[in-house]
mmCIF file of C-alpha atoms in Angstrom:
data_model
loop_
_atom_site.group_PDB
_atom_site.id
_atom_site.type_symbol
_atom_site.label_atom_id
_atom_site.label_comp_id
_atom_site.label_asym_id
_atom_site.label_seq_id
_atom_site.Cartn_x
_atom_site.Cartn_y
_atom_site.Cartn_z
ATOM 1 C CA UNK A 1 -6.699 -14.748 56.962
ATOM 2 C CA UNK A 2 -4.880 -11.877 55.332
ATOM 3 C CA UNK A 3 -6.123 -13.350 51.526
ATOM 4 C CA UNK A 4 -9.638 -13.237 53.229
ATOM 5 C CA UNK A 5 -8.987 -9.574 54.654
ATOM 6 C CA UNK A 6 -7.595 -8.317 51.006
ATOM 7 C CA UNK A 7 -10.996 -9.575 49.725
ATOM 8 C CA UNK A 8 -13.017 -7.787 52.011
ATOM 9 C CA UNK A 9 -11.361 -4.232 51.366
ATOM 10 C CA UNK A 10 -11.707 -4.950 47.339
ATOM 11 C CA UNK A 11 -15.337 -6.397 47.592
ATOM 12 C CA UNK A 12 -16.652 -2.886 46.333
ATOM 13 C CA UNK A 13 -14.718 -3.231 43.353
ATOM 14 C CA UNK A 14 -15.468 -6.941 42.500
ATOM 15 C CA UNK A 15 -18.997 -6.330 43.158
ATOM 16 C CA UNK A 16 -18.793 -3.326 40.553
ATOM 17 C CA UNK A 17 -16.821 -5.199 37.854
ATOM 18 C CA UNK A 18 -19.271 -8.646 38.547
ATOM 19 C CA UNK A 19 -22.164 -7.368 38.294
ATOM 20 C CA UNK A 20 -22.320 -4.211 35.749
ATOM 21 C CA UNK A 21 -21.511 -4.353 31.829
ATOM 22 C CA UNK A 22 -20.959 -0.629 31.136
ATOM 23 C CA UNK A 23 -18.498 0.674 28.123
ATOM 24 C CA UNK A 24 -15.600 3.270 29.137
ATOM 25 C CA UNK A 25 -18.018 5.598 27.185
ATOM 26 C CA UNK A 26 -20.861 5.338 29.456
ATOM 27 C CA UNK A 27 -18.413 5.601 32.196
ATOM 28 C CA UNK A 28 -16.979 8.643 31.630
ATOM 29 C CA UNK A 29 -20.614 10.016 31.167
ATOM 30 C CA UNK A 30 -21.633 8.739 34.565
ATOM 31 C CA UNK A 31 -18.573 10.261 36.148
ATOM 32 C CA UNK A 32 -19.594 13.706 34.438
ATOM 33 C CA UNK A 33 -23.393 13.546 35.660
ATOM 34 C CA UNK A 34 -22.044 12.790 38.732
ATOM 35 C CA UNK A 35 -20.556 16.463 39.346
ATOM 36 C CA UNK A 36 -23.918 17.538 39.771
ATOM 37 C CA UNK A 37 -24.897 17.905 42.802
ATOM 38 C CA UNK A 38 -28.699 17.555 42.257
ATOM 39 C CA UNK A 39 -28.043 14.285 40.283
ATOM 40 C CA UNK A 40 -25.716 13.440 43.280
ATOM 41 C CA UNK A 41 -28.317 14.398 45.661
ATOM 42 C CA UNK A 42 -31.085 12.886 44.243
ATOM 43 C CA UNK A 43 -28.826 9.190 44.872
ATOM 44 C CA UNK A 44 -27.200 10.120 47.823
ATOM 45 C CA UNK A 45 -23.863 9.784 46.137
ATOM 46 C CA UNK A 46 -20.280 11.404 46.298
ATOM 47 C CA UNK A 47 -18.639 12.602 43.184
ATOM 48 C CA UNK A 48 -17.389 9.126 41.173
ATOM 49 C CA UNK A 49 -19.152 6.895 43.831
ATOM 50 C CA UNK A 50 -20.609 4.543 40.757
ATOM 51 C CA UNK A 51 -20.250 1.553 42.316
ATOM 52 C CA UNK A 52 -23.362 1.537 43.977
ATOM 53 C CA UNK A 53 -25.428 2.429 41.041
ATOM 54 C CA UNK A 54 -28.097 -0.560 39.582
ATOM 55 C CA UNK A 55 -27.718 0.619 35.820
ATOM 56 C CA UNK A 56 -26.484 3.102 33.783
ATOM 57 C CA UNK A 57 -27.068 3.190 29.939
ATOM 58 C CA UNK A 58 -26.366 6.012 27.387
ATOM 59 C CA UNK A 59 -28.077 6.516 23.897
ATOM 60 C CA UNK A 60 -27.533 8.921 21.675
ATOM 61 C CA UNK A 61 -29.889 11.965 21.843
ATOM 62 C CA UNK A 62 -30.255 15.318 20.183
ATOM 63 C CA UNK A 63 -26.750 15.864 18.762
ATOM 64 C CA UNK A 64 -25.329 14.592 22.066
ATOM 65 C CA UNK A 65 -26.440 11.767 24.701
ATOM 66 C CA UNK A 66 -29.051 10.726 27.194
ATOM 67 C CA UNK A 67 -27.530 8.729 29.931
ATOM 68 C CA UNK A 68 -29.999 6.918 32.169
ATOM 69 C CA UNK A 69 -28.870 5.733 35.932
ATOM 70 C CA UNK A 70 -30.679 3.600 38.254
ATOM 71 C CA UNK A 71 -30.356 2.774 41.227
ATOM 72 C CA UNK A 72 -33.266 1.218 43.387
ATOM 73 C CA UNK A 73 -36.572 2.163 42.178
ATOM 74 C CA UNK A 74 -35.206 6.216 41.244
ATOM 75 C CA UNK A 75 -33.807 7.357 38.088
ATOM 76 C CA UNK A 76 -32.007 9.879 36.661
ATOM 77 C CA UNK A 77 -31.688 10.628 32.729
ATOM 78 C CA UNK A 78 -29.214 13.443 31.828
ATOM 79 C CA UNK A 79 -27.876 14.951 28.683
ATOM 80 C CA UNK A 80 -23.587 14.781 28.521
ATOM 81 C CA UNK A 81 -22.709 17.538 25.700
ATOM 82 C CA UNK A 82 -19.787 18.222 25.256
ATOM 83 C CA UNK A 83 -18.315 16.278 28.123
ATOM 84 C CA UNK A 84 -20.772 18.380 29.949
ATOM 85 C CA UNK A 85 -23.203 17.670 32.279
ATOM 86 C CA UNK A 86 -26.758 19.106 31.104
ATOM 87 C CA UNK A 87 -30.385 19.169 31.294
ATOM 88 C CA UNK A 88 -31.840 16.665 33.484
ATOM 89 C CA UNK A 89 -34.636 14.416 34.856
ATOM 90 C CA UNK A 90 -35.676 12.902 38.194
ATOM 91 C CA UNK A 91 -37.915 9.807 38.061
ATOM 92 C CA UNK A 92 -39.595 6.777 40.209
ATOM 93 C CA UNK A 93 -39.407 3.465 38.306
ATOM 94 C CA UNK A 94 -40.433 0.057 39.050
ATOM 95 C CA UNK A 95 -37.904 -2.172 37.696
ATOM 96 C CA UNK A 96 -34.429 -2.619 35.191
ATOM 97 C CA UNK A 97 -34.864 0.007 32.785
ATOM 98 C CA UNK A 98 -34.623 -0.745 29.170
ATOM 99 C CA UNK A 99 -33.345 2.658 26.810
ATOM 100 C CA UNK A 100 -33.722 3.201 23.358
ATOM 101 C CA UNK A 101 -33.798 6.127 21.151
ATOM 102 C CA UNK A 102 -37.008 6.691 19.183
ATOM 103 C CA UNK A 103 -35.776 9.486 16.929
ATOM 104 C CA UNK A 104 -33.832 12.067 17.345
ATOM 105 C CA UNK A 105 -35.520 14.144 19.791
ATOM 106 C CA UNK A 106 -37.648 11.151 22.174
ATOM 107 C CA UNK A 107 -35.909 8.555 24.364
ATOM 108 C CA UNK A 108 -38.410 5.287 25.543
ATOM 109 C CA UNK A 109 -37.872 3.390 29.004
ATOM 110 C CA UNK A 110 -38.906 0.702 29.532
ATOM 111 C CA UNK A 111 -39.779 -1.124 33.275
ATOM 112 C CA UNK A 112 -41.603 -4.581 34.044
ATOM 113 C CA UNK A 113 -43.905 -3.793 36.713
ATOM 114 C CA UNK A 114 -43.113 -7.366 37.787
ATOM 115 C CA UNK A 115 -42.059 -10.678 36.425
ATOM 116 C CA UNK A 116 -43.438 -11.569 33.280
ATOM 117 C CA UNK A 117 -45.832 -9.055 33.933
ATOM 118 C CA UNK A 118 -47.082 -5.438 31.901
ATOM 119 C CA UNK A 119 -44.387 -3.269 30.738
ATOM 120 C CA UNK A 120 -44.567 0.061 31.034
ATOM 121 C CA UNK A 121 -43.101 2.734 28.642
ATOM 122 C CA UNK A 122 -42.119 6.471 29.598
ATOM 123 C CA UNK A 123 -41.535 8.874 26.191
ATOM 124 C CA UNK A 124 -38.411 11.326 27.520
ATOM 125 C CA UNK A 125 -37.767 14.485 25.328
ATOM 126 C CA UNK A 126 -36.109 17.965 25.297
ATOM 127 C CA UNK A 127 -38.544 20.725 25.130
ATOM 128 C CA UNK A 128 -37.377 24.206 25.710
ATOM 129 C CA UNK A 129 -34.279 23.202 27.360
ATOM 130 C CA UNK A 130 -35.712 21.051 29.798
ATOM 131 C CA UNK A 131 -35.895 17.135 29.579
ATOM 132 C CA UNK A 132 -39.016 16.213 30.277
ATOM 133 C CA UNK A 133 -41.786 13.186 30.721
ATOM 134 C CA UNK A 134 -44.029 13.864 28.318
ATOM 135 C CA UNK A 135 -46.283 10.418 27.900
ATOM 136 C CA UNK A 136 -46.215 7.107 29.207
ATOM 137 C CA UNK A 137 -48.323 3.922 28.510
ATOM 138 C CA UNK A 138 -48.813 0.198 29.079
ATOM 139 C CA UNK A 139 -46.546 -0.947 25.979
ATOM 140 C CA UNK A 140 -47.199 -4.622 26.097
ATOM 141 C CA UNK A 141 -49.906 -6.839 28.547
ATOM 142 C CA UNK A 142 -50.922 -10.242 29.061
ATOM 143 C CA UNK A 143 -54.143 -11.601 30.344
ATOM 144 C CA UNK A 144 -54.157 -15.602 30.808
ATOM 145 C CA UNK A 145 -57.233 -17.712 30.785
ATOM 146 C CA UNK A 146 -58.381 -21.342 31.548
ATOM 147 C CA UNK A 147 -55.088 -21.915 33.128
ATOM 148 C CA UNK A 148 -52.387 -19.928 30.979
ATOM 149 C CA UNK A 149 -53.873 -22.013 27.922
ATOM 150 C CA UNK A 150 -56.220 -18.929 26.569
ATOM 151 C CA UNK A 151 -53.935 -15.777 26.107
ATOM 152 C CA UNK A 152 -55.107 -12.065 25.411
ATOM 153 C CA UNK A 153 -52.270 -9.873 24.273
ATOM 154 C CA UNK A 154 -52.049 -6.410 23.679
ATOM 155 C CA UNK A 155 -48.723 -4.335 22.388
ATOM 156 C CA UNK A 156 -48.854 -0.780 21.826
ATOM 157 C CA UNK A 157 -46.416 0.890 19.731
ATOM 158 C CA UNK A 158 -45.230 4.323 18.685
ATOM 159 C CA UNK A 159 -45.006 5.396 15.236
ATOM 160 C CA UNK A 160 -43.634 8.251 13.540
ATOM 161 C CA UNK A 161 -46.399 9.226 10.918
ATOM 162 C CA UNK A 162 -46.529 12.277 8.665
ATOM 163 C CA UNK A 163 -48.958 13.936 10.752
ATOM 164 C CA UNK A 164 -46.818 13.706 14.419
ATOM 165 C CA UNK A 165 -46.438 10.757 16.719
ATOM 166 C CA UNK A 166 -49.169 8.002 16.592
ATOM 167 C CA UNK A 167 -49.801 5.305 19.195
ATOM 168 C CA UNK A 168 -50.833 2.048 17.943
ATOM 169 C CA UNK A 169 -52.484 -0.964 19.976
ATOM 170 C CA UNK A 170 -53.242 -4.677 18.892
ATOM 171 C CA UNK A 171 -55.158 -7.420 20.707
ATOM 172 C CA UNK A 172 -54.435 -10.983 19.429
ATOM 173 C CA UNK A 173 -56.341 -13.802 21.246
ATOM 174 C CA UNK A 174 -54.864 -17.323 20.892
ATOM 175 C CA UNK A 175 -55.423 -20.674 22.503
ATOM 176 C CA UNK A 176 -52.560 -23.251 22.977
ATOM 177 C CA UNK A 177 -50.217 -20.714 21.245
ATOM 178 C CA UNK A 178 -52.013 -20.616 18.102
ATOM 179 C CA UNK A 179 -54.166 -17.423 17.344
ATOM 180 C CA UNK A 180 -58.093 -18.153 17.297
ATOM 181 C CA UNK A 181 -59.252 -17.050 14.137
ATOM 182 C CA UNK A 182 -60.689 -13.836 13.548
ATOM 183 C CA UNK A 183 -59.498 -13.059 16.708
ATOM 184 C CA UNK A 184 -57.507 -9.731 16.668
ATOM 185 C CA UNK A 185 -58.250 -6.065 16.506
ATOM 186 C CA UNK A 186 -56.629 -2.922 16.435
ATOM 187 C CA UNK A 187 -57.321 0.575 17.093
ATOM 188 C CA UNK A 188 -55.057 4.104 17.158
ATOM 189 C CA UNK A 189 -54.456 7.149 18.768
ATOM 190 C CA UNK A 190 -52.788 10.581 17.207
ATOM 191 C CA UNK A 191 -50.692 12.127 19.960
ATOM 192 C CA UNK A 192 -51.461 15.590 20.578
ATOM 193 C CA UNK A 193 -49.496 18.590 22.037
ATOM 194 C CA UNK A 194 -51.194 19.477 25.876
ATOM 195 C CA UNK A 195 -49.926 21.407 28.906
ATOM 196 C CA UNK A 196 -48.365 17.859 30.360
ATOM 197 C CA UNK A 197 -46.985 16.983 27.579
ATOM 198 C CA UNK A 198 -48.733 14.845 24.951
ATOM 199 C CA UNK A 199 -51.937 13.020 25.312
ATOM 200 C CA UNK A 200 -54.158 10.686 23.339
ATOM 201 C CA UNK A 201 -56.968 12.218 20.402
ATOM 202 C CA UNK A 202 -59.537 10.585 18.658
ATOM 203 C CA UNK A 203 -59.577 7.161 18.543
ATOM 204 C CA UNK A 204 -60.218 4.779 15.261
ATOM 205 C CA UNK A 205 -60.301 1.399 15.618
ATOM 206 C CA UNK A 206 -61.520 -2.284 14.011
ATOM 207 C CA UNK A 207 -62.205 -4.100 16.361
ATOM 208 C CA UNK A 208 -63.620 -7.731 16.528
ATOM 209 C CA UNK A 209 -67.403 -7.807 15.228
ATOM 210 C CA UNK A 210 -70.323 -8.923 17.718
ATOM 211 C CA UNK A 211 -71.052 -11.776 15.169
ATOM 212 C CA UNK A 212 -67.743 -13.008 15.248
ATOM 213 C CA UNK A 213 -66.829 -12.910 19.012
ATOM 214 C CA UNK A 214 -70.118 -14.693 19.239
ATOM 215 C CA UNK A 215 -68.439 -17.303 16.943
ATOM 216 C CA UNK A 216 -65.370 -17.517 19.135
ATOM 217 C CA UNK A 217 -67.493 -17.725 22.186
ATOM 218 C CA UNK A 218 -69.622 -20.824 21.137
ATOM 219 C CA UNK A 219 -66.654 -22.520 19.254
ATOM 220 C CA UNK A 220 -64.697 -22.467 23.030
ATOM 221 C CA UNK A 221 -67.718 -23.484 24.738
ATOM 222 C CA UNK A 222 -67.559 -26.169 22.749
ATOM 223 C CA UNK A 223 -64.345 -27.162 23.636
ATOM 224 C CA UNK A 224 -65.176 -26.711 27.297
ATOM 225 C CA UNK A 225 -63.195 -23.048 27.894
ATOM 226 C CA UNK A 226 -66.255 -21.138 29.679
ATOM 227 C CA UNK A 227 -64.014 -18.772 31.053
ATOM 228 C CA UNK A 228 -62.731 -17.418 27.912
ATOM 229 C CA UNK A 229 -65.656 -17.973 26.092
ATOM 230 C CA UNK A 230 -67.636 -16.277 28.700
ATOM 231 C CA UNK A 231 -65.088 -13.212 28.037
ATOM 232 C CA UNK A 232 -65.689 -13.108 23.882
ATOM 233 C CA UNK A 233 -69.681 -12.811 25.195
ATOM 234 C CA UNK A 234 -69.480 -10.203 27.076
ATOM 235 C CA UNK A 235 -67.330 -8.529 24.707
ATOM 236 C CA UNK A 236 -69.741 -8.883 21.970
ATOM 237 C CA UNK A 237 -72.544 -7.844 24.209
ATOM 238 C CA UNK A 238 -70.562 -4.602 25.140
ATOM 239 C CA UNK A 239 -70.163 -4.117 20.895
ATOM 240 C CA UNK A 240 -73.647 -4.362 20.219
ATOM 241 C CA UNK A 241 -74.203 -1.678 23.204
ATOM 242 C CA UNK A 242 -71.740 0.499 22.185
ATOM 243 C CA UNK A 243 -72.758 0.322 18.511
ATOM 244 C CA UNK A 244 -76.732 0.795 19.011
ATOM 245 C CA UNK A 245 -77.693 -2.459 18.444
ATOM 246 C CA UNK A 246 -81.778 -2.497 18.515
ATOM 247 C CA UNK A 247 -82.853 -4.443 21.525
ATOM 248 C CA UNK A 248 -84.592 -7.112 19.797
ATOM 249 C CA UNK A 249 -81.463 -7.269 16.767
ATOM 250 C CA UNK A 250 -80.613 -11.191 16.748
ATOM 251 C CA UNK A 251 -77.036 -10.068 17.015
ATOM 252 C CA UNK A 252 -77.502 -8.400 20.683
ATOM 253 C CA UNK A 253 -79.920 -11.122 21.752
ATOM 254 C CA UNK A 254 -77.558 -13.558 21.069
ATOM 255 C CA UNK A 255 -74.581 -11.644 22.864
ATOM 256 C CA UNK A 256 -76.992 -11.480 25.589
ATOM 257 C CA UNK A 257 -78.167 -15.224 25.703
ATOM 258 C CA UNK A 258 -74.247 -16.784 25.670
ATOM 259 C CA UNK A 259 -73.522 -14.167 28.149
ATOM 260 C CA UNK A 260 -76.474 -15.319 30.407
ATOM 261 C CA UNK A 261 -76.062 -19.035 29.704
ATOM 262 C CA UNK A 262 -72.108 -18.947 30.403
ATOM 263 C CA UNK A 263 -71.893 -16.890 33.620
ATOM 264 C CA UNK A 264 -74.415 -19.426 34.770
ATOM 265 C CA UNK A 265 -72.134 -22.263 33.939
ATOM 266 C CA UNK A 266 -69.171 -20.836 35.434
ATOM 267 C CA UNK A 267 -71.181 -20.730 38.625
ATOM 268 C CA UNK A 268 -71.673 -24.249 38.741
ATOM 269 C CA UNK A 269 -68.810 -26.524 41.366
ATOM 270 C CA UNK A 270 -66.378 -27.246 39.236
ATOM 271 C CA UNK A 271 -65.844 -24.293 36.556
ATOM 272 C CA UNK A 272 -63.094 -21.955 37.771
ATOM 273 C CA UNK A 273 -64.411 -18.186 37.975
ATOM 274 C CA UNK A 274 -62.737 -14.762 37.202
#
């Protein structure tokens, strides 16, 4: 009995040392952000009650650090300079945060928005003294077909070009874990400076011709895959559309004929529908 009762009254601190992998570094920063009271506030915490926070990482951000604490679905990010509590940021997330410095004014999170599925990335940085959101996007997607055996991926990255920041996104299509050939595309966004923050320009792209998804489309009919070759179809029928295709251009017609012929079969008993 009195082994079980010391257990009980240390349980806070076994819990904390079990189940979190933070570096006396990190620590000390934690305990610093703590003596805010906002930060405090915005957890519901006492000064150095740490033990009940999810996560806390640090990375190293404009001469000093970002420190990132979770706990629940909110977050906080703060900047420790100087052993000092800074600017900081209140946020809703959806899951374990990943943190990584981009350069050496941004910060990317990362959340699953559930088990194996989308990720989505926030872009932190300091702008006139304030630490601020200033873009987010779906970094990295799955769509599964014919039973998880026809995958549709799509990453998009940041890049630091000459110009500013550029985001860059790439669709590979692959059956059985081997990609289909010819099928991947790309396109790209320049970032641009906006009241919020930074949004998306012009885009350029190359993406997958109408001839060739029409290839892809008849080569998995084939093979019995309606369902993803019934999504190549309409994707080359939405190409020739958004390209001005002439109605009676033998590319478009025969977008528009697999299209026709393939939702047909998948509403036959049998062939599973989207």
């Amino acid at each position: 009995m009195r082994l079980l009762f010391v257990m009980i009254l240390c349980a806070p601190c076994l819990f904390a040392l079990d189940t979190k992998d933070i570096d006396g570094d990190t620590l000390r920063s934690v305990r610093i952000a703590l003596l805010k009271d906002e930060v405090r506030g915005h957890f519901g915490l006492r000064i150095g009650d740490f033990e009940s926070l999810d996560q806390a990482l640090r990375v190293k951000f404009d001469g000093a650090h970002l420190l990132c604490m979770r706990l629940g679905g909110n977050a906080a990010c703060v900047i420790i300079r100087d052993s000092k509590p800074g600017a900081h940021l209140f946020m809703e997330i959806e899951n374990s945060v990943r943190l990584a410095a981009f350069d050496d004014c941004h910060v990317i999170l990362r959340c699953n928005l559930a088990d194996d599925g989308p990720e989505r990335a926030r872009l932190l940085r300091l702008h006139d003294g304030k630490l601020e959101l200033c873009f987010t996007w779906t970094s990295s997607e799955c769509e599964k077909l014919e039973g998880g055996r026809y995958t549709i991926t799509t990453v998009r990255e940041l890049r630091q070009e000459k110009t500013g920041l550029r985001l860059t996104e790439a669709t590979s299509y692959a059956l059985d874990g081997k990609q289909v050939e010819g099928g991947h595309a790309e396109c790209a966004w320049d970032l641009l400076q906006c009241d919020a923050g930074l949004k998306r320009g012009d885009k350029t792209e190359t993406r997958i011709s109408v001839t060739t998804n029409c290839t892809i489309a008849r080569r998995l009919e084939r093979d019995n895959l309606t369902e993803a070759a019934y999504h190549h179809a309409r994707l080359a029928e939405a190409r020739a559309k958004a390209e001005n295709f002439r109605e009676d251009d033998s590319r478009r017609l025969d977008a528009m004929s697999l299209v026709t012929r393939l939702q047909a079969r998948l509403r036959e008993p049998g062939v599973v529908a989207r």
